[in-house]
Coordinates of C-alpha atoms and ligand atoms in Angstrom, one line a residue:
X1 CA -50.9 -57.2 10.3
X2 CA -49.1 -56.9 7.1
X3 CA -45.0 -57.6 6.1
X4 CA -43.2 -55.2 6.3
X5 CA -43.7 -53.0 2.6
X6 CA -40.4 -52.3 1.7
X7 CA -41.6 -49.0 -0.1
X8 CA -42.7 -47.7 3.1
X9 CA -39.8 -47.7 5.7
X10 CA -39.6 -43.8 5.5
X11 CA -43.0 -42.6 4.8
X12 CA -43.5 -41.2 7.7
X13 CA -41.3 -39.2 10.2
X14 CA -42.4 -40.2 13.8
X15 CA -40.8 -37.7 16.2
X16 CA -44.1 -36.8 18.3
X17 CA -47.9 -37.8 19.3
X18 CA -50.1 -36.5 18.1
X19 CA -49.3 -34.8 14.8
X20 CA -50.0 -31.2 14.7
X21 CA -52.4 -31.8 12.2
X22 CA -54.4 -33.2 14.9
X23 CA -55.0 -29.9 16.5
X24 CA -58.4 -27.9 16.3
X25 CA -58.9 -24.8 17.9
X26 CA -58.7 -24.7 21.9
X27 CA -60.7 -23.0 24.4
X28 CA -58.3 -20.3 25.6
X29 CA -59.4 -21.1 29.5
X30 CA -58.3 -24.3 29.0
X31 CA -54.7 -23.2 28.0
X32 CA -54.9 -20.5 30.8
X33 CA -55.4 -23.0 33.8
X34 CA -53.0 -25.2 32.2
X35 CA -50.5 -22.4 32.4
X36 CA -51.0 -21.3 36.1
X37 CA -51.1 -24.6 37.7
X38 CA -47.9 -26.2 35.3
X39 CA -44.8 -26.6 38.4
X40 CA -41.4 -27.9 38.4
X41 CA -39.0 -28.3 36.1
X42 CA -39.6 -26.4 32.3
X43 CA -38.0 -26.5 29.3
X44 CA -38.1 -23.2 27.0
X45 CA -38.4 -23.5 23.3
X46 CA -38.3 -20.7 20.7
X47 CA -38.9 -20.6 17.0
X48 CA -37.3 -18.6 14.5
X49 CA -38.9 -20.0 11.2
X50 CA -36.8 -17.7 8.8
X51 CA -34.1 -19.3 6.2
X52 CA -32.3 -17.6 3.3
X53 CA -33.6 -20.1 1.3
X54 CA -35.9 -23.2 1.1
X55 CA -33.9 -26.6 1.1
X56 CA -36.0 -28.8 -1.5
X57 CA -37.2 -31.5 1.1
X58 CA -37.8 -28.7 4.1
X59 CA -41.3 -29.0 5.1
X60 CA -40.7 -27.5 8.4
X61 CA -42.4 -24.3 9.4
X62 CA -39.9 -21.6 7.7
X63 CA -40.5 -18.7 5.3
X64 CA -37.6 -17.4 3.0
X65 CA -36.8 -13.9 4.1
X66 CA -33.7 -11.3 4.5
X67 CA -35.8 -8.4 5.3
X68 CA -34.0 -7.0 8.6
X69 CA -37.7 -5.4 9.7
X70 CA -39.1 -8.5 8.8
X71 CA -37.0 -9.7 11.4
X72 CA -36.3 -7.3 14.0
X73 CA -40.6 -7.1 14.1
X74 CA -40.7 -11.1 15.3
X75 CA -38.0 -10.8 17.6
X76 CA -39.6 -7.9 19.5
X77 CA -43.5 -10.1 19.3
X78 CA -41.1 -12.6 21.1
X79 CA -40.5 -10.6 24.1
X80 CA -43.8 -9.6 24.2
X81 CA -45.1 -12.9 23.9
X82 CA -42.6 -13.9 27.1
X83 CA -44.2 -10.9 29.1
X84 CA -47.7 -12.2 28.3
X85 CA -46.5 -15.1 29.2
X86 CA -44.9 -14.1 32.2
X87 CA -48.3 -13.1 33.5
X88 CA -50.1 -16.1 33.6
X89 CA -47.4 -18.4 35.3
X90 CA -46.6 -18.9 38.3
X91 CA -43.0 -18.1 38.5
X92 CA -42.4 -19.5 41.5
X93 CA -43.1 -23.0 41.2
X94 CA -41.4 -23.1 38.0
X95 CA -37.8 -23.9 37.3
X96 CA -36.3 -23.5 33.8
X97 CA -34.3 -26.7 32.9
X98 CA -33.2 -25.7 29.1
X99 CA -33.8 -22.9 26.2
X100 CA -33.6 -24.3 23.1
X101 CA -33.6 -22.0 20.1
X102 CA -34.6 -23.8 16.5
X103 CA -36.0 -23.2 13.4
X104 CA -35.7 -22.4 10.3
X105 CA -32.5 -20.9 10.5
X106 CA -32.0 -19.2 14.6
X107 CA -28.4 -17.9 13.4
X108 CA -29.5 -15.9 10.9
X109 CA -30.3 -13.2 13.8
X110 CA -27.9 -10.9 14.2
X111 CA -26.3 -10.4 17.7
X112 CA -28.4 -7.8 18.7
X113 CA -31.6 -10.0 18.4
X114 CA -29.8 -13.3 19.8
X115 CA -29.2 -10.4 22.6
X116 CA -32.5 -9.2 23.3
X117 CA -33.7 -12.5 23.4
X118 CA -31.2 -14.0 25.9
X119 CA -31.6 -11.4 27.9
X120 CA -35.4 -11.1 28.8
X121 CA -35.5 -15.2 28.8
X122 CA -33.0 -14.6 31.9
X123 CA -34.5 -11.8 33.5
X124 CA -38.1 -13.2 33.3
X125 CA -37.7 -16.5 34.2
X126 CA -34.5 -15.6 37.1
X127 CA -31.8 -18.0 35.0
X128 CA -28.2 -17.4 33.9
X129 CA -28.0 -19.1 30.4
X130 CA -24.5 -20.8 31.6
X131 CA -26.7 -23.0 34.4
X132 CA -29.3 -24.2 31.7
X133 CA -29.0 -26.5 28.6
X134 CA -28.7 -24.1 26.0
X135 CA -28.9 -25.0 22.7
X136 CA -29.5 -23.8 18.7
X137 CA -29.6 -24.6 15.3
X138 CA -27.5 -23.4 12.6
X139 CA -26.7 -23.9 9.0
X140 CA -23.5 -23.1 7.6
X141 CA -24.1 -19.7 5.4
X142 CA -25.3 -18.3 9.1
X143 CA -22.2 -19.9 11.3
X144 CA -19.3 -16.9 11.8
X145 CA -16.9 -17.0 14.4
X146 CA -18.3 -13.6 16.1
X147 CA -21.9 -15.1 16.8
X148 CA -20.4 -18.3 17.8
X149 CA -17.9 -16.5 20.1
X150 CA -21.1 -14.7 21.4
X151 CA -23.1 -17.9 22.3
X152 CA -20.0 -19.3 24.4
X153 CA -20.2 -16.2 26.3
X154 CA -23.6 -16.6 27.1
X155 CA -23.6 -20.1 28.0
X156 CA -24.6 -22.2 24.9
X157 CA -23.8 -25.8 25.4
X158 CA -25.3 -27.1 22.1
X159 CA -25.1 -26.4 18.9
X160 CA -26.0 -28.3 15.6
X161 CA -25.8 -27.2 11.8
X162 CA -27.4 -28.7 9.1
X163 CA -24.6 -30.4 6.3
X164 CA -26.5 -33.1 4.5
X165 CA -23.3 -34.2 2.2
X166 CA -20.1 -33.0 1.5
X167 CA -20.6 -33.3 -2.1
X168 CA -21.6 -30.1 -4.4
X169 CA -23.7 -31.9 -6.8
X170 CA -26.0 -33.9 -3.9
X171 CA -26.9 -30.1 -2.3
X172 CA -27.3 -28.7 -5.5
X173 CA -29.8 -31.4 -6.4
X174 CA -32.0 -30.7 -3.3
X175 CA -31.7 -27.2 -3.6
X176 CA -29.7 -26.7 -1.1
X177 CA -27.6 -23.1 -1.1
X178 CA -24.4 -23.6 0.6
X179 CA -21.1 -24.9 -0.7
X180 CA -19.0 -27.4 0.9
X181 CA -16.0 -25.3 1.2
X182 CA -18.9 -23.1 3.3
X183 CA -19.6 -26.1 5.1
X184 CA -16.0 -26.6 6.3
X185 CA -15.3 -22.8 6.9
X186 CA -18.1 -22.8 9.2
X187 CA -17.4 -26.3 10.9
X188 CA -13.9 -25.0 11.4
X189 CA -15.2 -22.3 13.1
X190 CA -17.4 -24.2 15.5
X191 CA -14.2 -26.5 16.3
X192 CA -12.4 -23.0 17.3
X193 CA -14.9 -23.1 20.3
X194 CA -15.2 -25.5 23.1
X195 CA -19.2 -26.2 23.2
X196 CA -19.9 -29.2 25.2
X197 CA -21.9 -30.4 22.0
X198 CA -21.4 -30.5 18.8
X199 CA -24.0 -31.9 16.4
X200 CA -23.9 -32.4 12.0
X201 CA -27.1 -33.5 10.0
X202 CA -26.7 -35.7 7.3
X203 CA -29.2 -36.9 4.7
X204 CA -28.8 -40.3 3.5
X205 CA -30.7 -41.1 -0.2
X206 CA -30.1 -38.3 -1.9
X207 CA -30.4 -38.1 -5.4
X208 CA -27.0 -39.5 -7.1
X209 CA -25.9 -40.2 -3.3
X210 CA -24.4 -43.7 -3.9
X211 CA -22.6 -46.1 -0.7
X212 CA -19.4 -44.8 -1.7
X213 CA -20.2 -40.8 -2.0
X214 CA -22.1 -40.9 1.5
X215 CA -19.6 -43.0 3.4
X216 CA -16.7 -40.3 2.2
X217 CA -19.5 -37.9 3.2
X218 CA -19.5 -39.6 6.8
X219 CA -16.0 -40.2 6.5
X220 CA -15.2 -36.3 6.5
X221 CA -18.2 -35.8 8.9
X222 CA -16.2 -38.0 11.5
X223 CA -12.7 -35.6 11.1
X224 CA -14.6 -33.0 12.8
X225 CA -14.8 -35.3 16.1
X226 CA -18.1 -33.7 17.0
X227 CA -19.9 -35.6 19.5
X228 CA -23.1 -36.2 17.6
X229 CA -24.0 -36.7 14.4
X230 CA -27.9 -37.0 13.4
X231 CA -28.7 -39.5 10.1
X232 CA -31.7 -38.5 8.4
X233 CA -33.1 -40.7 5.5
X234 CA -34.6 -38.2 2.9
X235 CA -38.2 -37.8 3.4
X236 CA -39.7 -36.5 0.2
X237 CA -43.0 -34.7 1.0
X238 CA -45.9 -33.4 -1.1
X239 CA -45.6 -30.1 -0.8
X240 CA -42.2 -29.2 -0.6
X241 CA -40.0 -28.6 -3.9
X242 CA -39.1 -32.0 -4.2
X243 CA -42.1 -33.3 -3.7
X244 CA -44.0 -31.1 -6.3
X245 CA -41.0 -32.4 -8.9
X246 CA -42.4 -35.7 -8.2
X247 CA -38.7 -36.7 -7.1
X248 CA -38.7 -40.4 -5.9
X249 CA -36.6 -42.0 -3.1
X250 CA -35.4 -46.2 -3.3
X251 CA -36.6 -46.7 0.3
X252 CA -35.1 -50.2 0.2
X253 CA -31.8 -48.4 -1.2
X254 CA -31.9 -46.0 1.2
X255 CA -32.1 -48.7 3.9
X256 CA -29.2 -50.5 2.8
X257 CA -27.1 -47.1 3.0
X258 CA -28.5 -46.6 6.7
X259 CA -26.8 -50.0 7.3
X260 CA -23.8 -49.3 5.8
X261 CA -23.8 -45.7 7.7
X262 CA -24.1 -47.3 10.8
X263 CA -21.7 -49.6 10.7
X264 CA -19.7 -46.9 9.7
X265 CA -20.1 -44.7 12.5
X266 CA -19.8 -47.2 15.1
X267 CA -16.5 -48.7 14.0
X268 CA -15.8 -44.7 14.5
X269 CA -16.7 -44.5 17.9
X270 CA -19.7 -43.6 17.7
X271 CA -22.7 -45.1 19.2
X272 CA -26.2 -45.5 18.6
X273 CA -29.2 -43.7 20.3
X274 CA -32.0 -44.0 18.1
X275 CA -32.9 -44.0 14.5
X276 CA -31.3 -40.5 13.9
X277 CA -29.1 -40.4 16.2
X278 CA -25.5 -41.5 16.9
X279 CA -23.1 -39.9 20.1
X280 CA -19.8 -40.5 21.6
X281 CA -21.0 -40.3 24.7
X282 CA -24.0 -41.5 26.1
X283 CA -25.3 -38.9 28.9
X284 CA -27.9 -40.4 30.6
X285 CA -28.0 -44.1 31.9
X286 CA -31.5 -45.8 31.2
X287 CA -33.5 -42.2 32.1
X288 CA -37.0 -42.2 30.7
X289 CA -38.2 -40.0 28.1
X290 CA -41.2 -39.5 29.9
X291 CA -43.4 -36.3 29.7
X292 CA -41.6 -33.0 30.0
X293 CA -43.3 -29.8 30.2
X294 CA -41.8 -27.4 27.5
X295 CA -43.0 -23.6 26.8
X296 CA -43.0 -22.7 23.1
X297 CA -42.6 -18.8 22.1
X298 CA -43.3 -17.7 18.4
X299 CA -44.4 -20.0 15.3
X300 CA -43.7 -23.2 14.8
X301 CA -42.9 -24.8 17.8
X302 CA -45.5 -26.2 20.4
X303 CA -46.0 -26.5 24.2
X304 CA -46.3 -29.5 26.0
X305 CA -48.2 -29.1 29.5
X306 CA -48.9 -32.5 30.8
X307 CA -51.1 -33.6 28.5
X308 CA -52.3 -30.6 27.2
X309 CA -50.5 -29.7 23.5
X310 CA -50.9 -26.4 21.7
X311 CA -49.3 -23.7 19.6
X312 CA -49.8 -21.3 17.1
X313 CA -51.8 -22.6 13.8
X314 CA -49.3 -25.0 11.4
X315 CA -48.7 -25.4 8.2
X316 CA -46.4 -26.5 6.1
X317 CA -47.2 -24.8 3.1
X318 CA -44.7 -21.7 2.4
X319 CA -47.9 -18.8 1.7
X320 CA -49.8 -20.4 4.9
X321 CA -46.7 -20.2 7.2
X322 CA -46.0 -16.6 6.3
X323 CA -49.8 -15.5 6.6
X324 CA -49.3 -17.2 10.5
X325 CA -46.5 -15.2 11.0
X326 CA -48.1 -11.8 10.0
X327 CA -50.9 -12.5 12.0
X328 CA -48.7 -13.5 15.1
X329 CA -46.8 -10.1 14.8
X330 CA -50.1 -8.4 14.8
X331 CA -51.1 -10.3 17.9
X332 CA -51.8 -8.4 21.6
X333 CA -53.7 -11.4 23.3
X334 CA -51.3 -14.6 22.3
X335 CA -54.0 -17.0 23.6
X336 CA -56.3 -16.1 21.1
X337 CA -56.2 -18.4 17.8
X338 CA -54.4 -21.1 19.5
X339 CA -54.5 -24.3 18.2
X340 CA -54.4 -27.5 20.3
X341 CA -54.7 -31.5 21.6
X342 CA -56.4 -32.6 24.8
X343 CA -54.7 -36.0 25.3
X344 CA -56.8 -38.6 27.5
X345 CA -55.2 -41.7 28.8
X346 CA -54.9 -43.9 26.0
X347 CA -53.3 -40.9 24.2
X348 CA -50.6 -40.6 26.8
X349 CA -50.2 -44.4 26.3
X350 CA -49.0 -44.1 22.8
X351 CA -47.1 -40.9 23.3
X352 CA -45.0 -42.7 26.3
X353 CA -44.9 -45.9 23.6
X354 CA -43.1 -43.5 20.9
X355 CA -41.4 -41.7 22.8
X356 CA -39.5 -44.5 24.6
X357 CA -39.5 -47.4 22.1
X358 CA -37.5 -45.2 19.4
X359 CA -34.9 -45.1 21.9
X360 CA -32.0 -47.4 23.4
X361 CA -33.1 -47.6 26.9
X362 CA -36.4 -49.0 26.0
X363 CA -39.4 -48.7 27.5
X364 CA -39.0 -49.7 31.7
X365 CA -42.0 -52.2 31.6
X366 CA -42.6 -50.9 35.1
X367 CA -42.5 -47.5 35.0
X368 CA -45.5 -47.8 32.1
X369 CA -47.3 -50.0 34.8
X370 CA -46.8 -47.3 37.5
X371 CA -48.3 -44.7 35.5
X372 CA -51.3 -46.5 33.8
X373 CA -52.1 -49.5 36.1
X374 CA -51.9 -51.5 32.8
X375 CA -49.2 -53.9 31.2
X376 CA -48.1 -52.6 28.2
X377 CA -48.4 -56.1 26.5
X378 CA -51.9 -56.4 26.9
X379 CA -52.3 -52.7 26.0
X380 CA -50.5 -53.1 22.6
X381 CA -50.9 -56.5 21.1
X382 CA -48.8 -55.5 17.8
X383 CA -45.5 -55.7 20.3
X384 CA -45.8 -59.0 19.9
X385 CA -46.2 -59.8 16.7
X386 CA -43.1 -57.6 16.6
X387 CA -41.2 -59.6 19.5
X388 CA -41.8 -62.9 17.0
X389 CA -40.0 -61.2 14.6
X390 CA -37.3 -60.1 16.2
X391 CA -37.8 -56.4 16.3
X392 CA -38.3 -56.0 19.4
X393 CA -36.8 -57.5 22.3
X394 CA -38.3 -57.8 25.5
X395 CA -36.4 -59.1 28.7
X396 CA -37.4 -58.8 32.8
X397 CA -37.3 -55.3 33.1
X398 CA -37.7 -53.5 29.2
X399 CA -39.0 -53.6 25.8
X400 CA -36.1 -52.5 23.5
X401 CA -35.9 -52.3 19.8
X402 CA -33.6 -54.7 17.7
X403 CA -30.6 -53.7 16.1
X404 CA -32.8 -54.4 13.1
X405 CA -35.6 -52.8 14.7
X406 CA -33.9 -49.4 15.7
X407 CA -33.3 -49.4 11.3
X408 CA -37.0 -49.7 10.6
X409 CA -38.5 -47.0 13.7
X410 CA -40.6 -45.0 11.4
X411 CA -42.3 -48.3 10.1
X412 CA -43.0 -50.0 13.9
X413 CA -43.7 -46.6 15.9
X414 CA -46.1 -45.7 13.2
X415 CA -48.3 -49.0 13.5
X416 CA -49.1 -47.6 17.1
X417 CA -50.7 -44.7 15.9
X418 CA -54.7 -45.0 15.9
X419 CA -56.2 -45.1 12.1
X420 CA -58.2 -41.6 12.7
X421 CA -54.6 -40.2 14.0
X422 CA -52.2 -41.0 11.0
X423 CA -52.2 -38.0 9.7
X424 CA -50.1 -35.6 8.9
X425 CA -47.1 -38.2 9.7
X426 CA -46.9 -38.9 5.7
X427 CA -47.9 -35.8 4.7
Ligands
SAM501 C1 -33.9 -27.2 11.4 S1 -32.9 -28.1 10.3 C2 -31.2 -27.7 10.9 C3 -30.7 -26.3 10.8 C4 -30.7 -25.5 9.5 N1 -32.0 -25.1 9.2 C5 -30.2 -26.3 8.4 O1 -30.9 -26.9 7.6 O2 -28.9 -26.3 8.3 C6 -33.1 -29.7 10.9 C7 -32.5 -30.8 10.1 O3 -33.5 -31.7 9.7 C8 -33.2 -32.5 8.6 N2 -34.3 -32.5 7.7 C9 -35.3 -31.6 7.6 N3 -36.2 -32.0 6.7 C10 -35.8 -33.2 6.2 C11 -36.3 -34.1 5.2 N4 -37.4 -33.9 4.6 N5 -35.6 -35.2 5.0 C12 -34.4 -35.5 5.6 N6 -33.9 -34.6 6.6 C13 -34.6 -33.5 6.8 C14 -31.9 -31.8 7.9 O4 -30.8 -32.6 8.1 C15 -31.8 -30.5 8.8 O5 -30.5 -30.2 9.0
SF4_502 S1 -33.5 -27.5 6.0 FE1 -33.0 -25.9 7.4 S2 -32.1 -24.2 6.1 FE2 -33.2 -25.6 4.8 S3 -35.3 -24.7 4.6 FE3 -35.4 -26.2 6.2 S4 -35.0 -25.1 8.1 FE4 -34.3 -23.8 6.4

């Protein structure tokens, strides 16, 4: 195996296995049986991929729109996807754990469509919002006090908006609409209202972001006292504005800032989860991330049944994703067109790997051998050339990631992906 290339700490974002660039289209009876035998507990997701305006490094799946009909059209497709839905599940031996709403912007519905939503997600699946974890996105142009006064009526418990710096000139420079005095209206507004979590994105490695504009960045980040705050490095992609302006980022720079940030945050009580992730409070002690089943309603998200993955087509190109839109609110049979991934076993090896590794607890050396009969060592030889040098630590019981190793995720979870997998993570 190679040294580590400094130029590639960030290349690619390693959040989930496999890519959706993987899928290919899937045989609709194989999505049906998944669905009618899938029991226990169920997480709900739900995708709103619709933003006033495209951020510079977004290459998530989100089209620029203010059309009202627009709108009002994909919110109504979403009930009727949750009807279809509704039909080939059996409710009974399901039990819906969380509904999380993200996007694209989700608050950019009005309250009538956040309505109609909640609503048939409660009388479908049997749940009052206020007994689930309940969460959405927002960014700040979207964040009034009425619709947040709304969600804590219904139950939201989570709630994250999109910052990226408190400077004017760093937002401008990735094309980013809001202002900062937006920024702090609408975090004022959040801190009005007692959700149980509060979450703020920032980017790190920005252009003219320097150590001393970020840490103020973080500094005023941290008056807010939310309980989580998310760390992104900036990942410049081909096809997104940035990209196509050829605009490079000083991955080594950028690495150093991570540093700085994090020694930042955690003299600030805050403490570290993962790469991206930093919380006052830790929630769960030592819990597995192990395989959830999640339902995904719309564009742009996906489901996970066991080790069956599928969702709507992808793209990340803006035309693409609003042709997959129009043809999803023309659809009446939302198993047709689907696209998909059939994991086998040494799939679900790498997914439980990623999943686990890129976070504190670890990977429970056991609980890997429970599932696949295998030890994890002999299953992955690069964790030890990773344990020699000190980025990952292994004791009786878990395989954890160094404090140095947590810094360079992207670069170890991605040496665990097969050649014929990588891509779409750097892409
Ligand atoms: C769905 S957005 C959050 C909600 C809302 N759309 C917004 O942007 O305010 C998810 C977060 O991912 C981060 N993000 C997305 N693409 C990124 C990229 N290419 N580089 C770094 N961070 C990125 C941003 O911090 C963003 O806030
Ligand atoms: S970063 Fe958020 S607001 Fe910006 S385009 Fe992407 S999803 Fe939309």
């Amino acid at each position: 195996m190679k040294e580590l290339e400094k130029e590639k700490i960030y290349s690619q974002y390693m959040y989930s296995f496999p890519h959706k660039k993987m899928y290919e289209n899937i045989d609709k009876n194989i999505i049906k049986n998944i669905l009618l035998t899938v029991n226990g507990e169920i997480s709900l997701y739900i995708h709103i991929p619709f933003c006033s305006s495209k951020c510079g490094y977004c290459n998530l799946f989100s089209v620029v729109t203010k059309e009202n009909d627009y709108i009002d059209k994909y919110v109504l497709q979403i009930l009727k996807e949750i009807d279809y839905i509704k039909n080939m599940i059996s409710l009974e031996n399901l039990k819906v754990t969380s509904l999380i709403i993200g996007g694209g912007t989700p608050l950019i519905l009005s309250i009538e469509n956040l309505e109609k939503i909640f609503n048939k997600v409660e009388s479908v699946f049997s749940i009052d919002l206020k007994n689930v974890d309940f969460q959405i996105e927002t960014s700040p142009n979207e964040t009034s006090i009425e619709k947040l006064l709304y969600l804590k009526e219904r139950g939201l418990k989570r709630i994250s908006i999109g910052v990226q710096s408190f400077y004017q000139n760093e937002l401008k420079n990735v094309f980013r609409q809001h202002s900062v005095e937006k920024a702090k209206k609408a975090l004022d507004n959040i801190n009005e209202i007692d959700f149980l979590v509060k979450n703020i994105d920032i980017i790190y490695g920005l252009p003219e972001q320097n150590e001393e504009t970020l840490l103020k960045s973080l500094e005023k980040t941290v008056e807010y006292n939310f309980q989580e705050i998310f760390l992104y490095p900036l990942y410049v992609r081909e096809n997104t504005i940035l990209g196509k302006l050829k605009i490079k980022v000083d991955e080594e720079f950028q690495y150093y800032l991570y540093k700085k940030s994090v020694d930042f945050l955690e003299k600030n009580g805050y403490k570290q989860i993962s790469m991206r992730r930093f919380s006052k409070k830790i929630e769960t002690t030592g819990e597995s991330c192990g395989f959830e089943n999640s339902i995904s309603f719309g564009c742009g998200g996906r489901s996970y049944l066991n080790n069956i993955h599928f969702c709507e087509e992808y793209s990340s190109n803006l035309n693409e994703c609003k042709n997959i839109i129009d043809n999803y609110l023309e659809k009446e049979d939302f198993l047709q067109n689907i696209t998909g991934f059939v994991l086998d076993e040494s799939h679900m090896k790498i997914r439980f790997l990623i999943k686990n590794l890129g976070h504190i607890f670890g990977i429970n050396k056991e609980e890997y051998y429970s599932l696949f009969k295998c030890n994890i060592l002999e299953d992955f030889k690069e964790i030890t050339y990773f344990i020699d040098r000190g980025l990952i630590i292994e004791d009786k019981y878990s395989l954890k990631l160094s404090k140095d190793g947590i810094g360079l995720s992207d670069y170890i979870l991605y040496t665990f992906i097969p050649d014929n997998m990588k891509d779409g993570f750097n892409g």
